[in-house]
Short mmCIF file of C-alpha atoms in Angstrom, two decimals:
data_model
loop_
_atom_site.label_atom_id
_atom_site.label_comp_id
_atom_site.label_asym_id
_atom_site.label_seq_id
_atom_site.Cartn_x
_atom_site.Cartn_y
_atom_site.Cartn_z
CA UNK A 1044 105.80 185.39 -43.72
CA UNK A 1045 104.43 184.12 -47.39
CA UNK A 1046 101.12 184.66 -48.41
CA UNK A 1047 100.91 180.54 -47.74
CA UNK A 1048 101.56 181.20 -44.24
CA UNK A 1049 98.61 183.69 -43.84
CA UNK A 1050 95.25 182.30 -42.61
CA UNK A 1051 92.80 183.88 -45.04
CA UNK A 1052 94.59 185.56 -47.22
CA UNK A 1053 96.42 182.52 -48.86
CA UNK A 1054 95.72 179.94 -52.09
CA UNK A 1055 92.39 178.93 -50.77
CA UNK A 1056 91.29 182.31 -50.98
CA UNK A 1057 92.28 182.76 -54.61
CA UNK A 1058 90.20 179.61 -55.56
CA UNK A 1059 87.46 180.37 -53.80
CA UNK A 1060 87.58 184.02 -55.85
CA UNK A 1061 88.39 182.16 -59.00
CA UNK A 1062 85.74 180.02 -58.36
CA UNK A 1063 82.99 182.97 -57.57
CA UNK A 1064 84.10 184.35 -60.87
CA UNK A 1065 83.35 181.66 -63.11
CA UNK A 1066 80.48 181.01 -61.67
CA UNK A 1067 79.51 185.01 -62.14
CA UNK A 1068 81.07 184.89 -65.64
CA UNK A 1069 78.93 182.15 -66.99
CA UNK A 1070 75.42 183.89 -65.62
CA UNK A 1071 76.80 187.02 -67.66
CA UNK A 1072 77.76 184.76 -70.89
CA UNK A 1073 73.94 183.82 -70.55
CA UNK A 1074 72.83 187.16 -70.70
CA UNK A 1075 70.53 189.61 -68.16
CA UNK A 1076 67.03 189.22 -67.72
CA UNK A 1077 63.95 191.53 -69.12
CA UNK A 1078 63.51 191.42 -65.25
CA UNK A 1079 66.81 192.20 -63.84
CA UNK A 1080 67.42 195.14 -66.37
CA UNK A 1081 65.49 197.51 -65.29
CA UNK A 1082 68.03 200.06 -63.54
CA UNK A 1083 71.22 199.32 -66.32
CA UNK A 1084 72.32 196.82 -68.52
CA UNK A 1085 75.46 194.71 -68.40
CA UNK A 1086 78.15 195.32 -71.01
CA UNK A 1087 77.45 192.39 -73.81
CA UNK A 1088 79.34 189.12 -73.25
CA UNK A 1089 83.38 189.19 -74.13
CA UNK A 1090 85.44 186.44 -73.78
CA UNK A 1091 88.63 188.66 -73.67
CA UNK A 1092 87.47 190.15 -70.67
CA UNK A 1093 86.13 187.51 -69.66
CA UNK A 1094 89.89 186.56 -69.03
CA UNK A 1095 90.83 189.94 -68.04
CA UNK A 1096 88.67 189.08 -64.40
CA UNK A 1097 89.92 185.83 -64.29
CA UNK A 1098 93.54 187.18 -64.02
CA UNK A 1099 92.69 189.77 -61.89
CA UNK A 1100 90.89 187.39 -59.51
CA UNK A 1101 94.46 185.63 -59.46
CA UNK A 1102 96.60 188.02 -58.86
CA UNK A 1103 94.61 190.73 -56.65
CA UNK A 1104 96.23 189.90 -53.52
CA UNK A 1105 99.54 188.81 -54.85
CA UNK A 1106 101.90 189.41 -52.03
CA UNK A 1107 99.03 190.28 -48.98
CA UNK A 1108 100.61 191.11 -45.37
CA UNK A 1109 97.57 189.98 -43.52
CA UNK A 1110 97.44 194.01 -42.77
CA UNK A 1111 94.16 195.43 -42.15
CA UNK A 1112 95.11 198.90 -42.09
CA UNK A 1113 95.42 200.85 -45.36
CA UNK A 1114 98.89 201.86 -46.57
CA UNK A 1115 100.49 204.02 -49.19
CA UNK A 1116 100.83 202.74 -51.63
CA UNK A 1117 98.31 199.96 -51.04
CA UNK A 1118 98.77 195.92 -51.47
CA UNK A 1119 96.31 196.04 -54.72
CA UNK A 1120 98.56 198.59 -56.07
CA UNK A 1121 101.41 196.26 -54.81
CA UNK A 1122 99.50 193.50 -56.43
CA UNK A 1123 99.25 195.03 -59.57
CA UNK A 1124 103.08 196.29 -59.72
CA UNK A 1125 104.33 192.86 -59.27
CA UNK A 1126 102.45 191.50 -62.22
CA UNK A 1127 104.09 194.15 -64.61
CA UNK A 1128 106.64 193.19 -63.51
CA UNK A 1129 106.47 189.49 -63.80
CA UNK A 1130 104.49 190.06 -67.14
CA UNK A 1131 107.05 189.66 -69.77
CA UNK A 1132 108.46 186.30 -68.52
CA UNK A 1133 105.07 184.66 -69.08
CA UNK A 1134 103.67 185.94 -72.52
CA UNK A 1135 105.69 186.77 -75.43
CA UNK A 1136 102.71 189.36 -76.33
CA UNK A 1137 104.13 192.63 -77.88
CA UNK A 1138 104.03 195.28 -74.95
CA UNK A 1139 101.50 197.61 -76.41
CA UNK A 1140 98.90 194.90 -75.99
CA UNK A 1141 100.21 194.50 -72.52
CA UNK A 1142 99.10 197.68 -71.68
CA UNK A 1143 95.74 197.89 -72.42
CA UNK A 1144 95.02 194.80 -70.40
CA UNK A 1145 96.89 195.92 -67.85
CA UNK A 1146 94.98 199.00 -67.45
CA UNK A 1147 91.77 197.16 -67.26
CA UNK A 1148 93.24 194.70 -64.64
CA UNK A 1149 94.43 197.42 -62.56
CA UNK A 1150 91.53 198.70 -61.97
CA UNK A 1151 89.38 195.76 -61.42
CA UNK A 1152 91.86 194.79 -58.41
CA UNK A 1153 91.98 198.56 -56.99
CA UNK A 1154 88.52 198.23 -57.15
CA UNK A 1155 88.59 195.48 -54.42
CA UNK A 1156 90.39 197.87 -51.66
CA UNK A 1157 87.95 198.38 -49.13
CA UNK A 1158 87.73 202.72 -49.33
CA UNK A 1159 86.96 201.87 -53.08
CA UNK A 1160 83.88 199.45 -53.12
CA UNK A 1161 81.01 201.38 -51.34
CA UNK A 1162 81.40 203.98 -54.29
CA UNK A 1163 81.29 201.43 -56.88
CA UNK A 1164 78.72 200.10 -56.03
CA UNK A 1165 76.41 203.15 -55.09
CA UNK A 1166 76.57 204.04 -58.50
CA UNK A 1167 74.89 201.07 -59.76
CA UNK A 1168 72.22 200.06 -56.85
CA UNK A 1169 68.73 200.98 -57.29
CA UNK A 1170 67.61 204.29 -56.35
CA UNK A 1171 64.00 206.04 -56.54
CA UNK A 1172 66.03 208.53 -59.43
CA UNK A 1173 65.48 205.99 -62.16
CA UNK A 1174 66.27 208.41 -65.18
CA UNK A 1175 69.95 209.25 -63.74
CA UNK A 1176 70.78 205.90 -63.28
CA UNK A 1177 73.59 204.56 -66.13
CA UNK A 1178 71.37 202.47 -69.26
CA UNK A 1179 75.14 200.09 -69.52
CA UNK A 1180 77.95 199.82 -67.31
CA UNK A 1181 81.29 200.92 -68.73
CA UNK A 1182 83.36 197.34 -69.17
CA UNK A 1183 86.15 197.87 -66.65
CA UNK A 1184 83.24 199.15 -64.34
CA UNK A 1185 81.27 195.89 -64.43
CA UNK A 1186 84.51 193.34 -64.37
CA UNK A 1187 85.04 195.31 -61.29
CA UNK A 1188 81.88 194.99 -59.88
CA UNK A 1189 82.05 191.00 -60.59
CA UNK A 1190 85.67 190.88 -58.90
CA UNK A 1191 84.19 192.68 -55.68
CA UNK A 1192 81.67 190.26 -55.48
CA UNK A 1193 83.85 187.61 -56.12
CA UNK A 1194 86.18 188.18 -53.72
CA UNK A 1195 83.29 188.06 -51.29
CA UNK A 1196 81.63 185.58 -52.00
CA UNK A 1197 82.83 182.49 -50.27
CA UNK A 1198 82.18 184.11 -47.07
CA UNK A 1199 78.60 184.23 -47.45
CA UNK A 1200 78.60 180.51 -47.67
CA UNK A 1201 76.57 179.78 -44.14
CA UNK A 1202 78.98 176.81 -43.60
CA UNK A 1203 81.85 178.70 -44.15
CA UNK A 1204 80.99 182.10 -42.95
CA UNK A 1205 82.40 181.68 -39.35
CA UNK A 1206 85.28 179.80 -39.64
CA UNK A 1207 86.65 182.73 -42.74
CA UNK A 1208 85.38 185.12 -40.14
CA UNK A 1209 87.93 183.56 -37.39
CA UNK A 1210 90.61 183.70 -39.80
CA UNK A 1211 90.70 186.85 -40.84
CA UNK A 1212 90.95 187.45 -36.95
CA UNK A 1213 93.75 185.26 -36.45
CA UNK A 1214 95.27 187.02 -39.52
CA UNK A 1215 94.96 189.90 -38.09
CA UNK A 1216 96.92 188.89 -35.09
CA UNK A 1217 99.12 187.49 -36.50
CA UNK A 1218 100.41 190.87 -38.47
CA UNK A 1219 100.45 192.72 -35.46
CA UNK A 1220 102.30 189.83 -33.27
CA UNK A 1221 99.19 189.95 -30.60
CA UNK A 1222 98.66 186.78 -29.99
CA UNK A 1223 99.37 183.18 -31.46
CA UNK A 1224 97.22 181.54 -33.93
CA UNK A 1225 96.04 178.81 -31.48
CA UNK A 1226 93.80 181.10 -29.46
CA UNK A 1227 90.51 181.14 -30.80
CA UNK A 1228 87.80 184.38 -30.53
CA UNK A 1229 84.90 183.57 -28.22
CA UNK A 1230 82.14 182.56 -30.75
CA UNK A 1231 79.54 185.32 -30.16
CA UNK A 1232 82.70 187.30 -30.73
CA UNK A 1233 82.70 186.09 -34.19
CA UNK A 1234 79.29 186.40 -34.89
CA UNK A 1235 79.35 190.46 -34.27
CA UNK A 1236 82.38 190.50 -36.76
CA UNK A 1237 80.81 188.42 -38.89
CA UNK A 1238 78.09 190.66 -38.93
CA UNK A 1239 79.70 193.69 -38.90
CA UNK A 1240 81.13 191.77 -42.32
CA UNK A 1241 77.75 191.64 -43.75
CA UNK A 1242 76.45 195.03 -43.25
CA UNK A 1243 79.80 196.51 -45.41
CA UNK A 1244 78.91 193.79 -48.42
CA UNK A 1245 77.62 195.39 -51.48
CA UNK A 1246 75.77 193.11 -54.16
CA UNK A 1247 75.07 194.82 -57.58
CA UNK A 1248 75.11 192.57 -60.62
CA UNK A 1249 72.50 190.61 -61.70
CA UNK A 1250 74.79 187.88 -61.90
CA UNK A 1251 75.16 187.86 -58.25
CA UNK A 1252 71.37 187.56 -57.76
CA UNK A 1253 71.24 184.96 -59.96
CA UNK A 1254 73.74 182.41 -58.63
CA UNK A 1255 72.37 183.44 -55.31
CA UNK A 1256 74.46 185.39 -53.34
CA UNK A 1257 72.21 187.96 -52.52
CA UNK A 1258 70.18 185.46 -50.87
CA UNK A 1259 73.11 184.27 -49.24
CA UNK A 1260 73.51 187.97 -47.79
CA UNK A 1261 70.17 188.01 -46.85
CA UNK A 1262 70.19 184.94 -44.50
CA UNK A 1263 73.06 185.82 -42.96
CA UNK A 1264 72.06 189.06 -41.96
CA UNK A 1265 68.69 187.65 -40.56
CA UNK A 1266 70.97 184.48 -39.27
CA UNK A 1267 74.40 185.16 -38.55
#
């Protein structure tokens, strides 16, 4: 099955990152807050890697399996092989310069598997320990923390939440051959998933505040 076929994990899911990102890249390019700095500071603005995230968003689930369950090697690392690969036959840059990037978008997509985002973010989320806390986020650190976020993002939408909810179910279902896509998860069903969703989403970048998806997260946790 391609990655078309796949309920959630398909092309609407790579705008909708895309989409996230921009929208988190131009809160960056105008710059943090007096208010919002007070636990660490954002790398300054780079165009470059501004770029770097917005390939990353692209390709980070280049060739999903709808599989929930966690393999070795995993599909980001998958992800990430197949766009070495692929590399050469769309940029005539020198290899050398290839590798850098590539380094920095490796990361940002391993940074979206699921046993790798809880630490991420716990080192940048307010804590009463103030004076350990980083004064600026290493660069591949914060792209990564934007991609996360990202990649989240459209299911915090209220109108949306439920119906990406049900399709990562059916997706689900669909990889393991348990049932066919027509038949549907009773609805409060979805809503404990959904939840269960929620309580695992981690928002850390002031640019997520300040396009609103921590509000988003917040309503949906008090209305699911």
């Amino acid at each position: 099955m391609t990655m078309a076929a796949w309920p959630y994990h398909n092309a609407a899911h790579i705008q909708d990152t895309l989409l996230l990102s921009a929208h988190l890249l131009a809160a960056w390019q105008q710059g943090d807050l007096a208010s919002e700095a007070s636990f660490w500071r954002a790398p300054d603005w780079s165009a470059c890697d501004a770029g770097l995230l917005l390939l990353a968003c692209l390709v980070h689930d280049w060739g999903h399996d709808g599989s929930p369950v966690a393999s070795s090697p995993t599909l980001e690392a998958l992800a990430c092989a197949r766009l070495d690969v692929c590399w050469t036959n769309w940029t005539a840059a020198p290899a050398e310069r290839w590798h850098g990037a590539g380094q920095v978008i490796r990361q940002v997509v391993l940074a979206t598997q699921a046993s790798a985002v809880h630490a991420l973010h716990d080192q940048y989320s307010p804590r009463s320990d103030a004076h350990q806390r980083p004064q600026t986020v290493p660069m591949q650190h914060w792209l990564s923390l934007l991609m996360t976020e990202a990649d989240v993002g459209a299911s915090l939408l209220p109108h949306a939440g439920l119906w990406l909810t049900q399709c990562v179910q059916q997706e689900w279902h669909l990889w393991a051959a348990e049932m066919p896509l027509a038949r549907a998860m009773p609805v409060t069903d979805l809503v404990a998933l959904r939840r269960r969703f929620l309580t695992h989403v981690r928002l850390s970048s002031f640019c997520a505040r300040r396009i609103g998806l921590q509000h988003l997260l917040q309503q949906g946790l008090a209305f699911p």
